[in-house]
């Protein structure tokens, strides 16, 4: 009896919360002009929520596109970290739901062929993993199952082939259109297994020539198009508008030199040494430098190593480190550090007239698209070198050096990198970014592909 008085107010609170939620949804329905019950959902699969700024921008671009292209159509995002992804992306679309169904299934096996077989069986038979039956049923209700772009399907994460295969199986069972866009499949030692995972996909687009070559003669309907990041720059997605803009207008963050150096999938000490040598040769003082963090925490490790080297060289016993002493003279602590949270909220601090120094791929893409000059720090891995190479092949005039090599010997790019005295390090680039006509062509190509995948009125 004593619980009854407490239960009644709790029930009223739940009903009140439900009415508010229903009113919010009704307002969204009216705003977007949609009869919610008519549309089968679009099911996006993405490596979102880690977070990684490049991957998050790709998902944001597709969500914004679908918001404008198919108002009234709900979207499901299946990703490895749905809670954090929901925090980052809930404002991009009025009717988006986040889950991790396929990533949980694929995570049960580390061997690619086992992941493929298990994930297909789980999607086909709800009794295989009954705890995920509601999520699998949601997948099988979709009109489009779409693996959006990124470099998450390759030998670095072999179990992700289970995600690929499960998407195709869902389409085979339900009649959904299954596509994968902007993929990077390198490194891949078994193209046959990759083709097997993709066997039920209706369209696969890749962002680099090496990924396209892997699937030649396999029967997979593959096209070499470009990275999905170009869709984020489309007018449909809103280049400067929206909750999470691509670019920042803040002059305090858009300084003359921008650095983005990762610590994942590289040898941090090697990358820090190369970065330090370039910064010492270029002699740009700290107050003119911005450091951006694409992955929270991870993308300040190498920068901190460079700063520690400068600090050590400025004290007693630092006379033997000529590079360190040159770094100390730059007053690196005066650089503007932009953490991921600020980067996500305000946009990438890129502008024409800048120089970028980055090991990451999407900062290269977006900054070069904005007109900034740059030097790509290649890590020597197929994974990253192929990605940067795809941008050079598409028209980026950026130069590059390979971390760990003599910078002069490793310099490569669309133009002669020039010289900087006796250091052998390329001079500060001044070639700018992609030509405006190239940017327009790549963006319009991304829009045409999106329109092909999501024809208005077809579903």
PDB file of C-alpha atoms in Angstrom, residues 177-352:
ATOM      1  CA  UNK A 177      18.669  -2.092 -52.264  1.00  0.00           C
ATOM      2  CA  UNK A 178      22.172  -2.739 -50.842  1.00  0.00           C
ATOM      3  CA  UNK A 179      25.023  -0.354 -51.600  1.00  0.00           C
ATOM      4  CA  UNK A 180      28.476   0.498 -50.308  1.00  0.00           C
ATOM      5  CA  UNK A 181      29.994   3.885 -51.138  1.00  0.00           C
ATOM      6  CA  UNK A 182      33.392   5.558 -50.841  1.00  0.00           C
ATOM      7  CA  UNK A 183      35.098   2.404 -49.619  1.00  0.00           C
ATOM      8  CA  UNK A 184      38.823   1.843 -49.163  1.00  0.00           C
ATOM      9  CA  UNK A 185      39.596  -1.887 -49.188  1.00  0.00           C
ATOM     10  CA  UNK A 186      43.407  -1.695 -49.001  1.00  0.00           C
ATOM     11  CA  UNK A 187      45.218  -3.546 -47.457  1.00  0.00           C
ATOM     12  CA  UNK A 188      43.557  -6.746 -48.617  1.00  0.00           C
ATOM     13  CA  UNK A 189      45.386 -10.022 -49.188  1.00  0.00           C
ATOM     14  CA  UNK A 190      42.318 -12.068 -50.214  1.00  0.00           C
ATOM     15  CA  UNK A 191      40.226 -10.268 -52.860  1.00  0.00           C
ATOM     16  CA  UNK A 192      38.177 -13.416 -53.338  1.00  0.00           C
ATOM     17  CA  UNK A 193      36.970 -13.324 -49.743  1.00  0.00           C
ATOM     18  CA  UNK A 194      36.188  -9.620 -50.072  1.00  0.00           C
ATOM     19  CA  UNK A 195      34.137 -10.339 -53.203  1.00  0.00           C
ATOM     20  CA  UNK A 196      32.334 -13.137 -51.377  1.00  0.00           C
ATOM     21  CA  UNK A 197      31.330 -10.739 -48.607  1.00  0.00           C
ATOM     22  CA  UNK A 198      30.073  -8.251 -51.235  1.00  0.00           C
ATOM     23  CA  UNK A 199      28.243 -10.808 -53.377  1.00  0.00           C
ATOM     24  CA  UNK A 200      24.706  -9.523 -52.619  1.00  0.00           C
ATOM     25  CA  UNK A 201      25.473  -5.821 -53.008  1.00  0.00           C
ATOM     26  CA  UNK A 202      23.855  -4.012 -55.924  1.00  0.00           C
ATOM     27  CA  UNK A 203      26.500  -1.267 -56.120  1.00  0.00           C
ATOM     28  CA  UNK A 204      29.956  -0.751 -54.619  1.00  0.00           C
ATOM     29  CA  UNK A 205      31.895   2.481 -55.111  1.00  0.00           C
ATOM     30  CA  UNK A 206      35.508   2.902 -54.040  1.00  0.00           C
ATOM     31  CA  UNK A 207      37.672   5.958 -53.483  1.00  0.00           C
ATOM     32  CA  UNK A 208      40.996   4.696 -54.835  1.00  0.00           C
ATOM     33  CA  UNK A 209      42.283   2.789 -57.843  1.00  0.00           C
ATOM     34  CA  UNK A 210      43.878   0.035 -55.754  1.00  0.00           C
ATOM     35  CA  UNK A 211      40.537  -0.856 -54.186  1.00  0.00           C
ATOM     36  CA  UNK A 212      38.927  -0.949 -57.615  1.00  0.00           C
ATOM     37  CA  UNK A 213      41.646  -3.253 -58.945  1.00  0.00           C
ATOM     38  CA  UNK A 214      41.013  -5.729 -56.129  1.00  0.00           C
ATOM     39  CA  UNK A 215      37.509  -6.431 -57.440  1.00  0.00           C
ATOM     40  CA  UNK A 216      38.226  -6.585 -61.164  1.00  0.00           C
ATOM     41  CA  UNK A 217      36.817  -9.756 -62.683  1.00  0.00           C
ATOM     42  CA  UNK A 218      34.999 -10.798 -59.494  1.00  0.00           C
ATOM     43  CA  UNK A 219      31.490  -9.928 -60.633  1.00  0.00           C
ATOM     44  CA  UNK A 220      31.058  -7.300 -57.927  1.00  0.00           C
ATOM     45  CA  UNK A 221      29.444  -4.184 -59.466  1.00  0.00           C
ATOM     46  CA  UNK A 222      32.240  -1.790 -58.537  1.00  0.00           C
ATOM     47  CA  UNK A 223      32.924   1.795 -59.627  1.00  0.00           C
ATOM     48  CA  UNK A 224      35.872   4.036 -58.851  1.00  0.00           C
ATOM     49  CA  UNK A 225      34.194   7.294 -57.801  1.00  0.00           C
ATOM     50  CA  UNK A 226      35.588   9.251 -54.822  1.00  0.00           C
ATOM     51  CA  UNK A 227      35.416   9.564 -51.060  1.00  0.00           C
ATOM     52  CA  UNK A 228      32.048  10.234 -49.422  1.00  0.00           C
ATOM     53  CA  UNK A 229      33.556  13.362 -47.884  1.00  0.00           C
ATOM     54  CA  UNK A 230      32.752  15.254 -51.066  1.00  0.00           C
ATOM     55  CA  UNK A 231      29.041  14.874 -50.328  1.00  0.00           C
ATOM     56  CA  UNK A 232      29.555  16.714 -47.046  1.00  0.00           C
ATOM     57  CA  UNK A 233      30.641  19.694 -49.170  1.00  0.00           C
ATOM     58  CA  UNK A 234      27.541  19.652 -51.349  1.00  0.00           C
ATOM     59  CA  UNK A 235      24.981  22.422 -51.274  1.00  0.00           C
ATOM     60  CA  UNK A 236      22.363  19.857 -50.271  1.00  0.00           C
ATOM     61  CA  UNK A 237      24.345  19.141 -47.132  1.00  0.00           C
ATOM     62  CA  UNK A 238      25.004  22.803 -46.336  1.00  0.00           C
ATOM     63  CA  UNK A 239      28.680  23.709 -46.494  1.00  0.00           C
ATOM     64  CA  UNK A 240      28.513  26.464 -43.907  1.00  0.00           C
ATOM     65  CA  UNK A 241      25.183  25.726 -42.254  1.00  0.00           C
ATOM     66  CA  UNK A 242      23.872  23.034 -39.952  1.00  0.00           C
ATOM     67  CA  UNK A 243      24.673  21.858 -36.475  1.00  0.00           C
ATOM     68  CA  UNK A 244      28.173  20.711 -37.367  1.00  0.00           C
ATOM     69  CA  UNK A 245      29.699  22.831 -40.136  1.00  0.00           C
ATOM     70  CA  UNK A 246      32.557  21.507 -42.177  1.00  0.00           C
ATOM     71  CA  UNK A 247      34.662  24.677 -41.911  1.00  0.00           C
ATOM     72  CA  UNK A 248      35.274  27.221 -39.164  1.00  0.00           C
ATOM     73  CA  UNK A 249      35.286  30.981 -39.815  1.00  0.00           C
ATOM     74  CA  UNK A 250      37.153  31.757 -36.564  1.00  0.00           C
ATOM     75  CA  UNK A 251      40.378  33.665 -37.384  1.00  0.00           C
ATOM     76  CA  UNK A 252      41.923  32.627 -34.070  1.00  0.00           C
ATOM     77  CA  UNK A 253      41.817  28.959 -35.069  1.00  0.00           C
ATOM     78  CA  UNK A 254      42.429  29.523 -38.801  1.00  0.00           C
ATOM     79  CA  UNK A 255      46.095  30.338 -38.255  1.00  0.00           C
ATOM     80  CA  UNK A 256      48.866  30.224 -40.840  1.00  0.00           C
ATOM     81  CA  UNK A 257      49.997  26.652 -40.116  1.00  0.00           C
ATOM     82  CA  UNK A 258      47.680  23.839 -39.008  1.00  0.00           C
ATOM     83  CA  UNK A 259      48.993  20.527 -37.669  1.00  0.00           C
ATOM     84  CA  UNK A 260      47.120  17.231 -37.342  1.00  0.00           C
ATOM     85  CA  UNK A 261      49.330  14.293 -36.354  1.00  0.00           C
ATOM     86  CA  UNK A 262      47.894  10.967 -35.240  1.00  0.00           C
ATOM     87  CA  UNK A 263      49.262   8.353 -32.852  1.00  0.00           C
ATOM     88  CA  UNK A 264      47.107   5.405 -33.956  1.00  0.00           C
ATOM     89  CA  UNK A 265      48.247   3.026 -36.731  1.00  0.00           C
ATOM     90  CA  UNK A 266      51.694   4.696 -36.747  1.00  0.00           C
ATOM     91  CA  UNK A 267      54.911   4.659 -34.734  1.00  0.00           C
ATOM     92  CA  UNK A 268      54.369   7.861 -32.712  1.00  0.00           C
ATOM     93  CA  UNK A 269      58.068   8.436 -32.016  1.00  0.00           C
ATOM     94  CA  UNK A 270      58.946   8.223 -35.707  1.00  0.00           C
ATOM     95  CA  UNK A 271      56.150  10.574 -36.726  1.00  0.00           C
ATOM     96  CA  UNK A 272      57.082  13.004 -33.927  1.00  0.00           C
ATOM     97  CA  UNK A 273      60.684  13.110 -35.122  1.00  0.00           C
ATOM     98  CA  UNK A 274      59.663  13.882 -38.708  1.00  0.00           C
ATOM     99  CA  UNK A 275      57.116  16.468 -37.597  1.00  0.00           C
ATOM    100  CA  UNK A 276      59.716  18.124 -35.377  1.00  0.00           C
ATOM    101  CA  UNK A 277      62.265  18.315 -38.181  1.00  0.00           C
ATOM    102  CA  UNK A 278      59.751  19.909 -40.553  1.00  0.00           C
ATOM    103  CA  UNK A 279      58.594  22.446 -37.969  1.00  0.00           C
ATOM    104  CA  UNK A 280      62.182  23.332 -37.085  1.00  0.00           C
ATOM    105  CA  UNK A 281      63.051  23.878 -40.752  1.00  0.00           C
ATOM    106  CA  UNK A 282      59.974  25.956 -41.464  1.00  0.00           C
ATOM    107  CA  UNK A 283      60.465  28.074 -38.309  1.00  0.00           C
ATOM    108  CA  UNK A 284      56.810  29.136 -37.973  1.00  0.00           C
ATOM    109  CA  UNK A 285      56.408  30.539 -34.435  1.00  0.00           C
ATOM    110  CA  UNK A 286      53.879  28.982 -32.084  1.00  0.00           C
ATOM    111  CA  UNK A 287      51.499  31.937 -32.128  1.00  0.00           C
ATOM    112  CA  UNK A 288      50.892  31.265 -35.849  1.00  0.00           C
ATOM    113  CA  UNK A 289      50.196  27.543 -35.393  1.00  0.00           C
ATOM    114  CA  UNK A 290      46.944  25.645 -34.767  1.00  0.00           C
ATOM    115  CA  UNK A 291      46.884  21.997 -33.699  1.00  0.00           C
ATOM    116  CA  UNK A 292      43.657  20.066 -34.344  1.00  0.00           C
ATOM    117  CA  UNK A 293      42.492  16.857 -32.729  1.00  0.00           C
ATOM    118  CA  UNK A 294      40.635  14.477 -35.030  1.00  0.00           C
ATOM    119  CA  UNK A 295      40.556  11.645 -32.483  1.00  0.00           C
ATOM    120  CA  UNK A 296      40.215  12.899 -28.895  1.00  0.00           C
ATOM    121  CA  UNK A 297      43.340  12.293 -26.870  1.00  0.00           C
ATOM    122  CA  UNK A 298      45.110  10.333 -29.567  1.00  0.00           C
ATOM    123  CA  UNK A 299      45.865  13.324 -31.765  1.00  0.00           C
ATOM    124  CA  UNK A 300      47.774  15.286 -29.168  1.00  0.00           C
ATOM    125  CA  UNK A 301      50.238  12.502 -28.301  1.00  0.00           C
ATOM    126  CA  UNK A 302      52.672  13.264 -31.154  1.00  0.00           C
ATOM    127  CA  UNK A 303      52.336  17.023 -30.670  1.00  0.00           C
ATOM    128  CA  UNK A 304      53.132  16.599 -26.969  1.00  0.00           C
ATOM    129  CA  UNK A 305      56.240  14.604 -27.917  1.00  0.00           C
ATOM    130  CA  UNK A 306      57.414  17.458 -30.115  1.00  0.00           C
ATOM    131  CA  UNK A 307      56.757  19.988 -27.350  1.00  0.00           C
ATOM    132  CA  UNK A 308      58.571  17.792 -24.804  1.00  0.00           C
ATOM    133  CA  UNK A 309      61.561  17.633 -27.129  1.00  0.00           C
ATOM    134  CA  UNK A 310      61.617  21.408 -27.366  1.00  0.00           C
ATOM    135  CA  UNK A 311      61.374  21.775 -23.601  1.00  0.00           C
ATOM    136  CA  UNK A 312      64.150  19.258 -22.979  1.00  0.00           C
ATOM    137  CA  UNK A 313      66.433  20.975 -25.472  1.00  0.00           C
ATOM    138  CA  UNK A 314      65.905  24.349 -23.855  1.00  0.00           C
ATOM    139  CA  UNK A 315      67.317  23.168 -20.539  1.00  0.00           C
ATOM    140  CA  UNK A 316      70.710  21.936 -19.434  1.00  0.00           C
ATOM    141  CA  UNK A 317      72.044  19.095 -21.554  1.00  0.00           C
ATOM    142  CA  UNK A 318      70.070  20.016 -24.635  1.00  0.00           C
ATOM    143  CA  UNK A 319      73.023  21.281 -26.634  1.00  0.00           C
ATOM    144  CA  UNK A 320      73.315  18.087 -28.673  1.00  0.00           C
ATOM    145  CA  UNK A 321      69.772  18.343 -30.098  1.00  0.00           C
ATOM    146  CA  UNK A 322      69.926  20.978 -32.798  1.00  0.00           C
ATOM    147  CA  UNK A 323      66.345  20.269 -33.920  1.00  0.00           C
ATOM    148  CA  UNK A 324      65.090  20.455 -30.345  1.00  0.00           C
ATOM    149  CA  UNK A 325      66.761  23.824 -29.801  1.00  0.00           C
ATOM    150  CA  UNK A 326      65.202  25.141 -33.016  1.00  0.00           C
ATOM    151  CA  UNK A 327      61.805  23.945 -31.794  1.00  0.00           C
ATOM    152  CA  UNK A 328      62.316  25.601 -28.408  1.00  0.00           C
ATOM    153  CA  UNK A 329      62.910  28.926 -30.136  1.00  0.00           C
ATOM    154  CA  UNK A 330      59.470  28.700 -31.754  1.00  0.00           C
ATOM    155  CA  UNK A 331      57.612  28.885 -28.414  1.00  0.00           C
ATOM    156  CA  UNK A 332      55.319  25.994 -29.367  1.00  0.00           C
ATOM    157  CA  UNK A 333      53.086  26.311 -26.241  1.00  0.00           C
ATOM    158  CA  UNK A 334      51.695  29.467 -27.842  1.00  0.00           C
ATOM    159  CA  UNK A 335      50.014  27.338 -30.513  1.00  0.00           C
ATOM    160  CA  UNK A 336      46.214  27.197 -30.478  1.00  0.00           C
ATOM    161  CA  UNK A 337      45.052  23.679 -29.619  1.00  0.00           C
ATOM    162  CA  UNK A 338      41.578  22.756 -30.929  1.00  0.00           C
ATOM    163  CA  UNK A 339      40.199  19.667 -29.158  1.00  0.00           C
ATOM    164  CA  UNK A 340      37.773  17.372 -30.953  1.00  0.00           C
ATOM    165  CA  UNK A 341      34.722  18.761 -29.168  1.00  0.00           C
ATOM    166  CA  UNK A 342      35.469  22.278 -30.398  1.00  0.00           C
ATOM    167  CA  UNK A 343      36.401  21.000 -33.855  1.00  0.00           C
ATOM    168  CA  UNK A 344      33.077  19.180 -34.133  1.00  0.00           C
ATOM    169  CA  UNK A 345      31.072  22.173 -32.924  1.00  0.00           C
ATOM    170  CA  UNK A 346      32.770  24.911 -34.945  1.00  0.00           C
ATOM    171  CA  UNK A 347      34.315  23.198 -37.984  1.00  0.00           C
ATOM    172  CA  UNK A 348      37.733  22.594 -39.467  1.00  0.00           C
ATOM    173  CA  UNK A 349      39.939  25.744 -39.317  1.00  0.00           C
ATOM    174  CA  UNK A 350      40.856  25.706 -43.016  1.00  0.00           C
ATOM    175  CA  UNK A 351      41.154  28.648 -45.408  1.00  0.00           C
ATOM    176  CA  UNK A 352      43.030  29.682 -48.550  1.00  0.00           C
TER     177      UNK A 352
END
